[in-house]
């Protein structure tokens, strides 16, 4: 472990020492003017500062009524400027070197365009992945492989992101990830979060931001980091919209369609969208396990097939109103109605030897699940002056109604088909209601050559889960009290924070402190018991940045973080997978605390390296148990031991020739755990690699192609050995000449190699899981844009960008 970390540090130090041989001065401004063929100023023209070495967009500005623009605080380097404006052909300056003093650029003259411009594109291609303020940003707005997919499939492609066998999101190989939408917490984890992302249309997504750093302004929740989904926002004047229709075929036919509308008139913007998804998937699972006692071993060989049919209606509507020059308010409502019907045909061969079958457990089950969500949001931003002082109020209210009805048929047979015991028919009804109330007040003020941020937040979450479990006795359903459970969880968090950042020449420093006061009450109404907690936590954070030049940027950060247990982990209810296998909640699980350290380095505005270590005490760990008499196996969560995870994430884009661009993300991870699991002391670590390689081939304005390959090497996670896997996706895109329509064809999991396989070989625990979800699909997506598509750009304050906050939650 020490050797790996030493090699990583020496690698970054070597790059830094090379960069130090050519130190640069601090950032400077660029000023210039845009004129037409008659030497008259061109107002509201878009100005782009492009790196001549990397051919990427660095900064942008907009000309005023005199055709003058100012690009503030550009790092020293080699650049050129591109200018676009409606009714004119694109303009471009010569390459120039930016030194220590303010640079006065040459006038750029635009010629009238011979054709009306429907859309304006910048010659320098926006990178697929960028480093923005320490966050890795995946741009998916026009991706062929993202077209027609859901939000979960898009998020899985982000740098350092992966999922486990149950579609739980992981970052840098770790669980404990906070997922936000436009900066707002979803307050969901596990299966609830997975279903929510599956029911969110990917056509609404602009980008995905991945961060392992944390500022005091952000919630402390999330042991490893956060994933922020940024939704699209249209600022085009007038009326416009888009329609998307997609059809796919895996083992079964599936499809979705969406309609987005936007109307902007001066200070008023109205927006709305609706999406419908009809999906059918067939997933397979093979589970082999052994239960040992002193005298013998019982072998279980289970094969299951899951046929899932789901339908989802997703909507969003709102208004953004600029009530004055300094005040903007926005109100929106969003929601979805998701229904799923699944059939599980499962049978388990049970015997005293792998080749000897003593009995067969047949466990067909039917699931009828529905999820209805509605969210209201109000946001008001007031700019108190022109220097950057502003006050932002954000209010959210969300309700979730989840109904899950299961029907079980457990039939234990001898190999000849006769019954070992009477057939057992059960059913469960599990309604879950979740109410979420959130209020935030944020204040920003320039202070003593720096920036001061302060704020307050209050959130209240209530989850009411009332499981009723019945068994058929003749013609009468009788309640099984030991399998029924009414669980109510209340959680309130009051938080306040203070952040201060300031530049010192080429250096920047940011320090912050966040306080969170948590009151939680877990009520086990069925047992007339409760677990109450009341605690105050302080979460310090700090970040030091060094902007050596345009080509070499460093930052070093620290943050203390928390992961509170999932509501489901606390409920001491048995979630049965079949008669002999279940998940067991643990009301004694406490929050875990993580100290995270990160070192970031950006080379040439393109290559991003992140070296990090997360140290977690009293880690929430998945543990196992089994009963050799009843032949039952269960999984539970406990606070066990100490977990240390170190990682090096490298994001390396390249451009090969004129048509081929690629982005490669490679993450080397070392995970070490020390502590008791399932009654045994564990002290072991594992190194593995996650990698993603994305390729784009832009043949001409009409044709482009995409390819993506991702996977991971085998590794050990607590009790489980996760097998390696690889996934390959291909896509083609055709833009029609009307510039309004496009057709995308994508094939996912081309070689059916994206499989979730894991093994357990730990003392008396022996198991093997082989799982394949219906990943291989062929998808065709048609997109049509209508209305006013001409680019209309308003003047904006170059020091204070307009806030972009549109969300589904």
mmCIF file of N, CA and C in Angstrom, residues 577-621:
data_model
loop_
_atom_site.group_PDB
_atom_site.id
_atom_site.type_symbol
_atom_site.label_atom_id
_atom_site.label_comp_id
_atom_site.label_asym_id
_atom_site.label_seq_id
_atom_site.Cartn_x
_atom_site.Cartn_y
_atom_site.Cartn_z
ATOM 1 N N UNK A 577 -35.918 -12.586 0.201
ATOM 2 C CA UNK A 577 -35.657 -12.825 -1.217
ATOM 3 C C UNK A 577 -36.321 -14.134 -1.621
ATOM 4 N N UNK A 578 -36.180 -15.142 -0.780
ATOM 5 C CA UNK A 578 -36.974 -16.370 -0.871
ATOM 6 C C UNK A 578 -37.118 -16.887 0.561
ATOM 7 N N UNK A 579 -37.668 -18.075 0.712
ATOM 8 C CA UNK A 579 -37.968 -18.581 2.048
ATOM 9 C C UNK A 579 -36.718 -18.749 2.908
ATOM 10 N N UNK A 580 -35.564 -18.959 2.285
ATOM 11 C CA UNK A 580 -34.333 -19.246 3.021
ATOM 12 C C UNK A 580 -33.322 -18.089 2.987
ATOM 13 N N UNK A 581 -33.651 -16.977 2.332
ATOM 14 C CA UNK A 581 -32.701 -15.877 2.170
ATOM 15 C C UNK A 581 -33.406 -14.554 2.404
ATOM 16 N N UNK A 582 -32.791 -13.688 3.205
ATOM 17 C CA UNK A 582 -33.428 -12.400 3.465
ATOM 18 C C UNK A 582 -32.395 -11.355 3.895
ATOM 19 N N UNK A 583 -32.823 -10.076 3.838
ATOM 20 C CA UNK A 583 -32.051 -8.963 4.372
ATOM 21 C C UNK A 583 -32.663 -8.559 5.709
ATOM 22 N N UNK A 584 -31.807 -8.288 6.677
ATOM 23 C CA UNK A 584 -32.263 -7.985 8.025
ATOM 24 C C UNK A 584 -31.811 -6.584 8.421
ATOM 25 N N UNK A 585 -32.781 -5.716 8.757
ATOM 26 C CA UNK A 585 -32.456 -4.370 9.201
ATOM 27 C C UNK A 585 -31.851 -4.366 10.594
ATOM 28 N N UNK A 586 -31.129 -3.282 10.906
ATOM 29 C CA UNK A 586 -30.448 -3.181 12.194
ATOM 30 C C UNK A 586 -30.664 -1.779 12.765
ATOM 31 N N UNK A 587 -31.534 -1.619 13.755
ATOM 32 C CA UNK A 587 -31.805 -0.282 14.310
ATOM 33 C C UNK A 587 -30.610 0.314 15.054
ATOM 34 N N UNK A 588 -29.574 -0.495 15.321
ATOM 35 C CA UNK A 588 -28.413 0.012 16.037
ATOM 36 C C UNK A 588 -27.363 0.654 15.152
ATOM 37 N N UNK A 589 -27.577 0.673 13.836
ATOM 38 C CA UNK A 589 -26.584 1.257 12.940
ATOM 39 C C UNK A 589 -26.496 2.769 13.174
ATOM 40 N N UNK A 590 -25.274 3.261 13.331
ATOM 41 C CA UNK A 590 -25.035 4.682 13.576
ATOM 42 C C UNK A 590 -24.378 5.320 12.348
ATOM 43 N N UNK A 591 -24.377 6.644 12.266
ATOM 44 C CA UNK A 591 -23.683 7.305 11.151
ATOM 45 C C UNK A 591 -22.190 6.995 11.170
ATOM 46 N N UNK A 592 -21.590 7.010 9.998
ATOM 47 C CA UNK A 592 -20.145 6.853 9.906
ATOM 48 C C UNK A 592 -19.530 8.184 9.462
ATOM 49 N N UNK A 593 -18.312 8.445 9.920
ATOM 50 C CA UNK A 593 -17.634 9.710 9.630
ATOM 51 C C UNK A 593 -16.369 9.434 8.823
ATOM 52 N N UNK A 594 -16.145 10.267 7.827
ATOM 53 C CA UNK A 594 -15.032 10.087 6.905
ATOM 54 C C UNK A 594 -14.196 11.357 6.829
ATOM 55 N N UNK A 595 -12.879 11.185 6.866
ATOM 56 C CA UNK A 595 -11.943 12.279 6.628
ATOM 57 C C UNK A 595 -11.364 12.073 5.225
ATOM 58 N N UNK A 596 -11.640 13.026 4.331
ATOM 59 C CA UNK A 596 -11.221 12.893 2.945
ATOM 60 C C UNK A 596 -10.146 13.896 2.571
ATOM 61 N N UNK A 597 -9.083 13.405 1.904
ATOM 62 C CA UNK A 597 -7.980 14.239 1.436
ATOM 63 C C UNK A 597 -7.847 14.062 -0.078
ATOM 64 N N UNK A 598 -7.711 15.165 -0.814
ATOM 65 C CA UNK A 598 -7.591 15.091 -2.265
ATOM 66 C C UNK A 598 -6.507 16.033 -2.762
ATOM 67 N N UNK A 599 -5.782 15.591 -3.784
ATOM 68 C CA UNK A 599 -4.812 16.417 -4.488
ATOM 69 C C UNK A 599 -5.175 16.375 -5.963
ATOM 70 N N UNK A 600 -5.508 17.538 -6.537
ATOM 71 C CA UNK A 600 -5.909 17.626 -7.933
ATOM 72 C C UNK A 600 -4.844 18.340 -8.754
ATOM 73 N N UNK A 601 -4.657 17.859 -9.958
ATOM 74 C CA UNK A 601 -3.717 18.497 -10.892
ATOM 75 C C UNK A 601 -4.335 18.498 -12.283
ATOM 76 N N UNK A 602 -4.360 19.682 -12.916
ATOM 77 C CA UNK A 602 -4.870 19.818 -14.279
ATOM 78 C C UNK A 602 -3.734 20.258 -15.187
ATOM 79 N N UNK A 603 -3.487 19.509 -16.229
ATOM 80 C CA UNK A 603 -2.396 19.757 -17.162
ATOM 81 C C UNK A 603 -2.987 20.167 -18.515
ATOM 82 N N UNK A 604 -2.520 21.297 -19.041
ATOM 83 C CA UNK A 604 -2.906 21.762 -20.381
ATOM 84 C C UNK A 604 -4.408 21.970 -20.513
ATOM 85 N N UNK A 605 -5.110 22.281 -19.420
ATOM 86 C CA UNK A 605 -6.555 22.468 -19.444
ATOM 87 C C UNK A 605 -7.293 21.223 -19.948
ATOM 88 N N UNK A 606 -6.594 20.091 -20.017
ATOM 89 C CA UNK A 606 -7.186 18.892 -20.608
ATOM 90 C C UNK A 606 -7.044 17.673 -19.709
ATOM 91 N N UNK A 607 -5.846 17.452 -19.181
ATOM 92 C CA UNK A 607 -5.560 16.223 -18.454
ATOM 93 C C UNK A 607 -5.755 16.470 -16.960
ATOM 94 N N UNK A 608 -6.601 15.658 -16.332
ATOM 95 C CA UNK A 608 -6.963 15.857 -14.925
ATOM 96 C C UNK A 608 -6.546 14.635 -14.104
ATOM 97 N N UNK A 609 -5.855 14.904 -12.987
ATOM 98 C CA UNK A 609 -5.394 13.846 -12.095
ATOM 99 C C UNK A 609 -5.881 14.155 -10.680
ATOM 100 N N UNK A 610 -6.468 13.164 -10.042
ATOM 101 C CA UNK A 610 -6.932 13.320 -8.664
ATOM 102 C C UNK A 610 -6.393 12.177 -7.821
ATOM 103 N N UNK A 611 -5.622 12.530 -6.803
ATOM 104 C CA UNK A 611 -5.100 11.564 -5.847
ATOM 105 C C UNK A 611 -5.826 11.781 -4.532
ATOM 106 N N UNK A 612 -6.465 10.736 -4.011
ATOM 107 C CA UNK A 612 -7.290 10.923 -2.822
ATOM 108 C C UNK A 612 -7.207 9.761 -1.854
ATOM 109 N N UNK A 613 -7.531 10.069 -0.598
ATOM 110 C CA UNK A 613 -7.617 9.055 0.453
ATOM 111 C C UNK A 613 -8.821 9.367 1.335
ATOM 112 N N UNK A 614 -9.659 8.377 1.586
ATOM 113 C CA UNK A 614 -10.807 8.501 2.479
ATOM 114 C C UNK A 614 -10.621 7.536 3.647
ATOM 115 N N UNK A 615 -10.645 8.083 4.863
ATOM 116 C CA UNK A 615 -10.461 7.284 6.077
ATOM 117 C C UNK A 615 -11.770 7.305 6.860
ATOM 118 N N UNK A 616 -12.367 6.143 7.061
ATOM 119 C CA UNK A 616 -13.668 6.030 7.710
ATOM 120 C C UNK A 616 -13.563 5.150 8.947
ATOM 121 N N UNK A 617 -13.993 5.682 10.073
ATOM 122 C CA UNK A 617 -14.059 4.911 11.312
ATOM 123 C C UNK A 617 -15.505 4.481 11.580
ATOM 124 N N UNK A 618 -15.674 3.353 12.269
ATOM 125 C CA UNK A 618 -17.017 2.782 12.506
ATOM 126 C C UNK A 618 -17.785 2.676 11.193
ATOM 127 N N UNK A 619 -17.110 2.145 10.183
ATOM 128 C CA UNK A 619 -17.693 2.063 8.841
ATOM 129 C C UNK A 619 -18.943 1.194 8.834
ATOM 130 N N UNK A 620 -19.967 1.652 8.086
ATOM 131 C CA UNK A 620 -21.181 0.850 7.888
ATOM 132 C C UNK A 620 -20.858 -0.231 6.866
ATOM 133 N N UNK A 621 -20.833 -1.481 7.319
ATOM 134 C CA UNK A 621 -20.369 -2.590 6.504
ATOM 135 C C UNK A 621 -21.471 -3.623 6.340
#
